[in-house]
Tab-separated table of C-alpha atoms in Angstrom:
chain	number	residue	atom	x	y	z
A	1	MET	CA	59.500	-3.915	14.685
A	2	SER	CA	58.185	-1.184	12.478
A	3	SER	CA	58.292	-3.506	9.484
A	4	THR	CA	56.342	-6.214	11.331
A	5	GLY	CA	53.656	-3.727	12.319
A	6	ASN	CA	53.186	-2.629	8.731
A	7	VAL	CA	52.775	-6.224	7.569
A	8	GLY	CA	50.091	-6.851	10.206
A	9	SER	CA	48.244	-3.708	9.173
A	10	THR	CA	48.352	-4.732	5.539
A	11	ASN	CA	46.975	-8.204	6.301
A	12	SER	CA	44.111	-6.765	8.373
A	13	SER	CA	43.204	-4.301	5.631
A	14	SER	CA	43.358	-7.036	3.015
A	15	SER	CA	41.107	-9.275	5.144
A	16	SER	CA	38.477	-6.556	5.510
A	17	SER	CA	38.613	-5.731	1.818
A	18	SER	CA	38.336	-9.399	0.858
A	19	SER	CA	35.334	-9.877	3.158
A	20	SER	CA	33.524	-6.915	1.616
A	21	SER	CA	34.351	-8.131	-1.881
A	22	SER	CA	33.016	-11.591	-1.043
A	23	ALA	CA	29.723	-10.111	0.158
A	24	ALA	CA	29.286	-8.017	-2.984
A	25	LEU	CA	30.200	-10.924	-5.255
A	26	SER	CA	27.855	-13.316	-3.445
A	27	ALA	CA	24.940	-10.920	-3.752
A	28	ALA	CA	25.652	-10.159	-7.407
A	29	LEU	CA	26.055	-13.810	-8.483
A	30	ASN	CA	23.407	-15.198	-6.105
A	31	ILE	CA	25.914	-17.700	-4.699
A	32	THR	CA	24.372	-20.301	-2.398
A	33	PRO	CA	25.975	-21.343	0.921
A	34	ALA	CA	26.968	-24.654	-0.717
A	35	ASP	CA	28.722	-22.796	-3.539
A	36	PHE	CA	30.463	-20.551	-1.036
A	37	LEU	CA	31.716	-23.553	0.978
A	38	GLN	CA	33.022	-25.222	-2.178
A	39	LEU	CA	34.931	-22.065	-3.115
A	40	ILE	CA	36.554	-21.889	0.315
A	41	THR	CA	37.442	-25.620	0.210
A	42	THR	CA	39.058	-25.187	-3.190
A	43	GLN	CA	40.960	-22.175	-1.889
A	44	LEU	CA	42.370	-24.257	0.993
A	45	GLN	CA	43.341	-27.112	-1.304
A	46	ASP	CA	45.158	-24.858	-3.769
A	47	GLN	CA	46.875	-22.576	-1.273
A	48	ASN	CA	50.640	-22.058	-1.406
A	49	PRO	CA	52.221	-24.044	1.456
A	50	LEU	CA	54.843	-21.304	1.843
A	51	GLN	CA	52.118	-18.634	2.088
A	52	PRO	CA	49.056	-20.275	3.687
A	53	THR	CA	45.695	-18.509	3.819
A	54	ASP	CA	45.318	-16.115	6.728
A	55	PRO	CA	43.044	-17.851	9.345
A	56	THR	CA	41.444	-14.504	10.144
A	57	GLN	CA	40.456	-14.075	6.525
A	58	PHE	CA	39.106	-17.629	6.430
A	59	LEU	CA	36.886	-17.029	9.480
A	60	SER	CA	35.707	-13.751	7.993
A	61	GLN	CA	34.640	-15.571	4.832
A	62	LEU	CA	32.721	-18.144	6.890
A	63	GLU	CA	30.912	-15.324	8.687
A	64	GLN	CA	30.105	-13.749	5.352
A	65	MET	CA	28.700	-17.050	4.106
A	66	SER	CA	26.402	-17.162	7.137
A	67	GLU	CA	25.239	-13.583	6.508
A	68	VAL	CA	24.461	-14.337	2.850
A	69	SER	CA	22.465	-17.407	3.869
A	70	SER	CA	20.483	-15.408	6.440
A	71	MET	CA	19.712	-12.657	3.935
A	72	GLN	CA	18.491	-15.172	1.359
A	73	SER	CA	16.252	-16.846	3.942
A	74	MET	CA	14.848	-13.472	5.001
A	75	GLN	CA	14.140	-12.487	1.403
A	76	THR	CA	12.304	-15.775	0.816
A	77	SER	CA	10.232	-15.258	3.976
A	78	LEU	CA	9.322	-11.701	2.986
A	79	THR	CA	8.294	-12.848	-0.493
A	80	ASP	CA	6.086	-15.576	0.998
A	81	LEU	CA	4.540	-13.072	3.428
A	82	GLN	CA	3.837	-10.621	0.611
A	83	THR	CA	2.147	-13.353	-1.425
A	84	THR	CA	0.030	-14.408	1.553
A	85	MET	CA	-1.054	-10.824	2.275
A	86	ALA	CA	-1.956	-10.247	-1.379
A	87	SER	CA	-4.073	-13.405	-1.422
A	88	SER	CA	-5.790	-12.369	1.802
A	89	GLN	CA	-6.532	-8.909	0.400
A	90	MET	CA	-8.022	-10.372	-2.769
A	91	ALA	CA	-10.199	-12.727	-0.726
A	92	ASN	CA	-11.459	-9.860	1.429
A	93	GLY	CA	-12.066	-7.703	-1.626
A	94	ALA	CA	-13.902	-10.452	-3.518
A	95	ALA	CA	-16.267	-10.828	-0.563
A	96	MET	CA	-17.315	-7.190	-1.055
A	97	ILE	CA	-18.490	-7.645	-4.671
A	98	GLY	CA	-22.224	-6.976	-4.857
A	99	GLN	CA	-22.313	-5.135	-1.531
A	100	THR	CA	-23.112	-1.453	-1.107
A	101	VAL	CA	-20.357	0.692	0.403
A	102	LEU	CA	-19.785	4.314	1.345
A	103	SER	CA	-16.790	5.746	-0.505
A	104	PRO	CA	-15.488	9.264	-1.294
A	105	THR	CA	-16.835	9.514	-4.848
A	106	PRO	CA	-18.464	12.949	-5.220
A	107	THR	CA	-19.877	12.136	-8.658
A	108	ALA	CA	-22.888	9.848	-8.381
A	109	GLU	CA	-25.025	8.218	-11.021
A	110	LEU	CA	-28.797	8.700	-10.910
A	111	ASP	CA	-29.976	5.381	-12.337
A	112	THR	CA	-33.467	6.441	-13.360
A	113	SER	CA	-35.341	9.691	-13.700
A	114	GLY	CA	-36.664	10.601	-10.278
A	115	GLY	CA	-34.437	8.029	-8.535
A	116	THR	CA	-32.477	8.687	-5.365
A	117	ILE	CA	-28.831	9.085	-4.317
A	118	THR	CA	-27.809	8.372	-0.748
A	119	GLY	CA	-24.608	9.146	1.109
A	120	ALA	CA	-23.071	10.461	4.290
A	121	VAL	CA	-20.696	13.128	5.589
A	122	ALA	CA	-18.611	13.598	8.712
A	123	PRO	CA	-19.628	17.021	10.071
A	124	ALA	CA	-17.087	19.373	11.589
A	125	SER	CA	-16.983	19.680	15.372
A	126	GLY	CA	-19.738	21.949	16.678
A	127	ALA	CA	-21.695	21.890	13.386
A	128	LYS	CA	-25.310	22.977	13.698
A	129	SER	CA	-26.406	22.356	10.118
A	130	ILE	CA	-25.243	20.617	6.941
A	131	THR	CA	-26.047	21.868	3.443
A	132	VAL	CA	-25.924	19.458	0.493
A	133	ASN	CA	-25.750	20.780	-3.070
A	134	VAL	CA	-26.432	18.760	-6.219
A	135	THR	CA	-25.139	19.942	-9.609
A	136	ASN	CA	-25.446	18.368	-13.037
A	137	SER	CA	-22.655	17.516	-15.486
A	138	GLY	CA	-22.765	21.084	-16.805
A	139	GLY	CA	-22.135	22.550	-13.343
A	140	ALA	CA	-25.665	23.967	-12.913
A	141	LEU	CA	-27.250	23.717	-9.477
A	142	VAL	CA	-30.069	21.177	-9.557
A	143	ASP	CA	-31.078	20.993	-5.907
A	144	THR	CA	-29.965	22.041	-2.429
A	145	PHE	CA	-31.196	20.822	0.938
A	146	GLN	CA	-30.166	20.710	4.594
A	147	VAL	CA	-29.773	17.879	7.095
A	148	THR	CA	-29.273	17.906	10.840
A	149	PRO	CA	-25.823	16.711	12.007
A	150	ALA	CA	-25.809	13.433	13.918
A	151	THR	CA	-24.640	13.600	17.520
A	152	SER	CA	-21.789	11.207	16.671
A	153	GLY	CA	-20.304	9.447	13.664
A	154	LEU	CA	-21.458	10.014	10.096
A	155	THR	CA	-24.536	11.992	9.129
A	156	ASN	CA	-26.598	10.287	6.438
A	157	PHE	CA	-28.433	12.116	3.657
A	158	THR	CA	-30.630	11.228	0.687
A	159	TRP	CA	-31.313	13.264	-2.433
A	160	ASN	CA	-34.792	12.403	-3.639
A	161	GLY	CA	-33.890	12.952	-7.295
A	162	THR	CA	-35.925	16.123	-7.813
A	163	THR	CA	-34.936	19.642	-8.794
A	164	THR	CA	-35.487	22.789	-6.745
A	165	ALA	CA	-38.716	23.228	-8.727
A	166	GLY	CA	-39.951	19.803	-7.632
A	167	ALA	CA	-39.576	18.118	-11.034
A	168	ALA	CA	-37.919	14.729	-11.465
A	169	ALA	CA	-34.264	15.111	-12.427
A	170	PRO	CA	-33.232	13.160	-15.537
A	171	GLN	CA	-31.025	10.084	-15.392
A	172	GLY	CA	-27.304	10.863	-15.443
A	173	ALA	CA	-24.229	11.833	-13.425
A	174	TYR	CA	-24.496	14.407	-10.650
A	175	THR	CA	-21.906	15.973	-8.357
A	176	ILE	CA	-22.586	16.087	-4.634
A	177	THR	CA	-20.929	18.716	-2.424
A	178	ALA	CA	-21.539	19.470	1.234
A	179	THR	CA	-20.658	22.039	3.885
A	180	SER	CA	-21.320	22.230	7.602
A	181	SER	CA	-21.846	25.381	9.621
A	182	ASP	CA	-21.559	26.196	13.307
A	183	GLY	CA	-23.378	29.481	12.778
A	184	THR	CA	-20.182	31.411	12.069
A	185	THR	CA	-17.846	29.280	10.001
A	186	ASN	CA	-18.619	27.084	6.990
A	187	THR	CA	-16.519	23.943	6.535
A	188	THR	CA	-16.289	21.971	3.303
A	189	LEU	CA	-16.997	18.278	3.844
A	190	THR	CA	-16.087	15.138	1.908
A	191	PRO	CA	-19.245	13.376	0.703
A	192	TYR	CA	-19.317	9.574	0.879
A	193	ILE	CA	-21.708	8.160	-1.694
A	194	ALA	CA	-23.425	4.788	-1.386
A	195	SER	CA	-22.776	2.559	-4.388
A	196	LYS	CA	-22.516	-1.126	-5.210
A	197	VAL	CA	-19.130	-2.819	-5.617
A	198	THR	CA	-18.689	-4.367	-9.082
A	199	SER	CA	-15.064	-5.598	-8.976
A	200	VAL	CA	-11.738	-5.425	-7.127
A	201	THR	CA	-8.216	-5.065	-8.520
A	202	LEU	CA	-4.830	-5.621	-6.885
A	203	ASP	CA	-2.171	-3.068	-7.871
A	204	SER	CA	0.922	-5.174	-8.648
A	205	SER	CA	3.320	-2.300	-7.900
A	206	THR	CA	1.934	-1.244	-4.501
A	207	GLN	CA	0.013	-4.406	-3.529
A	208	ALA	CA	-2.908	-2.112	-2.636
A	209	LEU	CA	-6.459	-3.170	-3.396
A	210	ASP	CA	-8.645	-0.902	-5.539
A	211	VAL	CA	-12.419	-1.257	-5.373
A	212	THR	CA	-14.542	-0.440	-8.428
A	213	THR	CA	-18.066	0.733	-7.672
A	214	GLU	CA	-20.934	1.960	-9.812
A	215	ASN	CA	-19.647	5.490	-9.228
A	216	GLY	CA	-15.935	4.935	-9.836
A	217	THR	CA	-12.784	3.257	-8.512
A	218	VAL	CA	-11.405	4.002	-5.050
A	219	PRO	CA	-8.735	2.481	-2.769
A	220	LEU	CA	-10.046	-0.098	-0.320
A	221	SER	CA	-8.623	2.002	2.517
A	222	SER	CA	-10.933	4.925	1.630
A	223	ILE	CA	-14.167	2.967	2.167
A	224	VAL	CA	-15.725	4.072	5.448
A	225	SER	CA	-18.679	1.696	5.727
A	226	ILE	CA	-20.335	-1.386	4.243
A	227	LEU	CA	-24.092	-0.960	4.265
């Protein structure tokens, strides 16, 4: 009786091991369900009549074939879904070309001497005032002004393109920074600058859409408004 029990244990262990090996081999060789069925048929035809294939092992292989087929179908569906989403993103991004958006690009380009730069900030809760500073490419302060926080949502601002002395600032790149104050605490804010979208690019590794504006490239997800 002890000997019979050991044989049964060995067969069960062999069946489990064979099933796992079949799964690994199928995945590695990309075996189709048709190939798998042909292998099993050949195995049945060539089996030793004195030592026939264990029915349990046979059923386990059939189950494994079904699992491989399901995994291949799922992978195909996911690939198709990914392709569809990428196409949809590109279509949405292409529709934005030529439009003006608000994006977190602190460096803004002043197109002409005496031009303007517009943007917006989200003030901290309880803010009573917002201070906007404009510095040139050398880090020197060019202008500073205050705006009143909106009661809700974003607070818009516009730099009129002049220096603190009232002279027209030259064409070039300027950095915009902003802080809000509740009378006691100053909070640094993220400026969103208005700029026109010139192109869109799909990152092949992350499938994320990047939007290129006149003031730089930002992720589509960072755009807060289309003006």
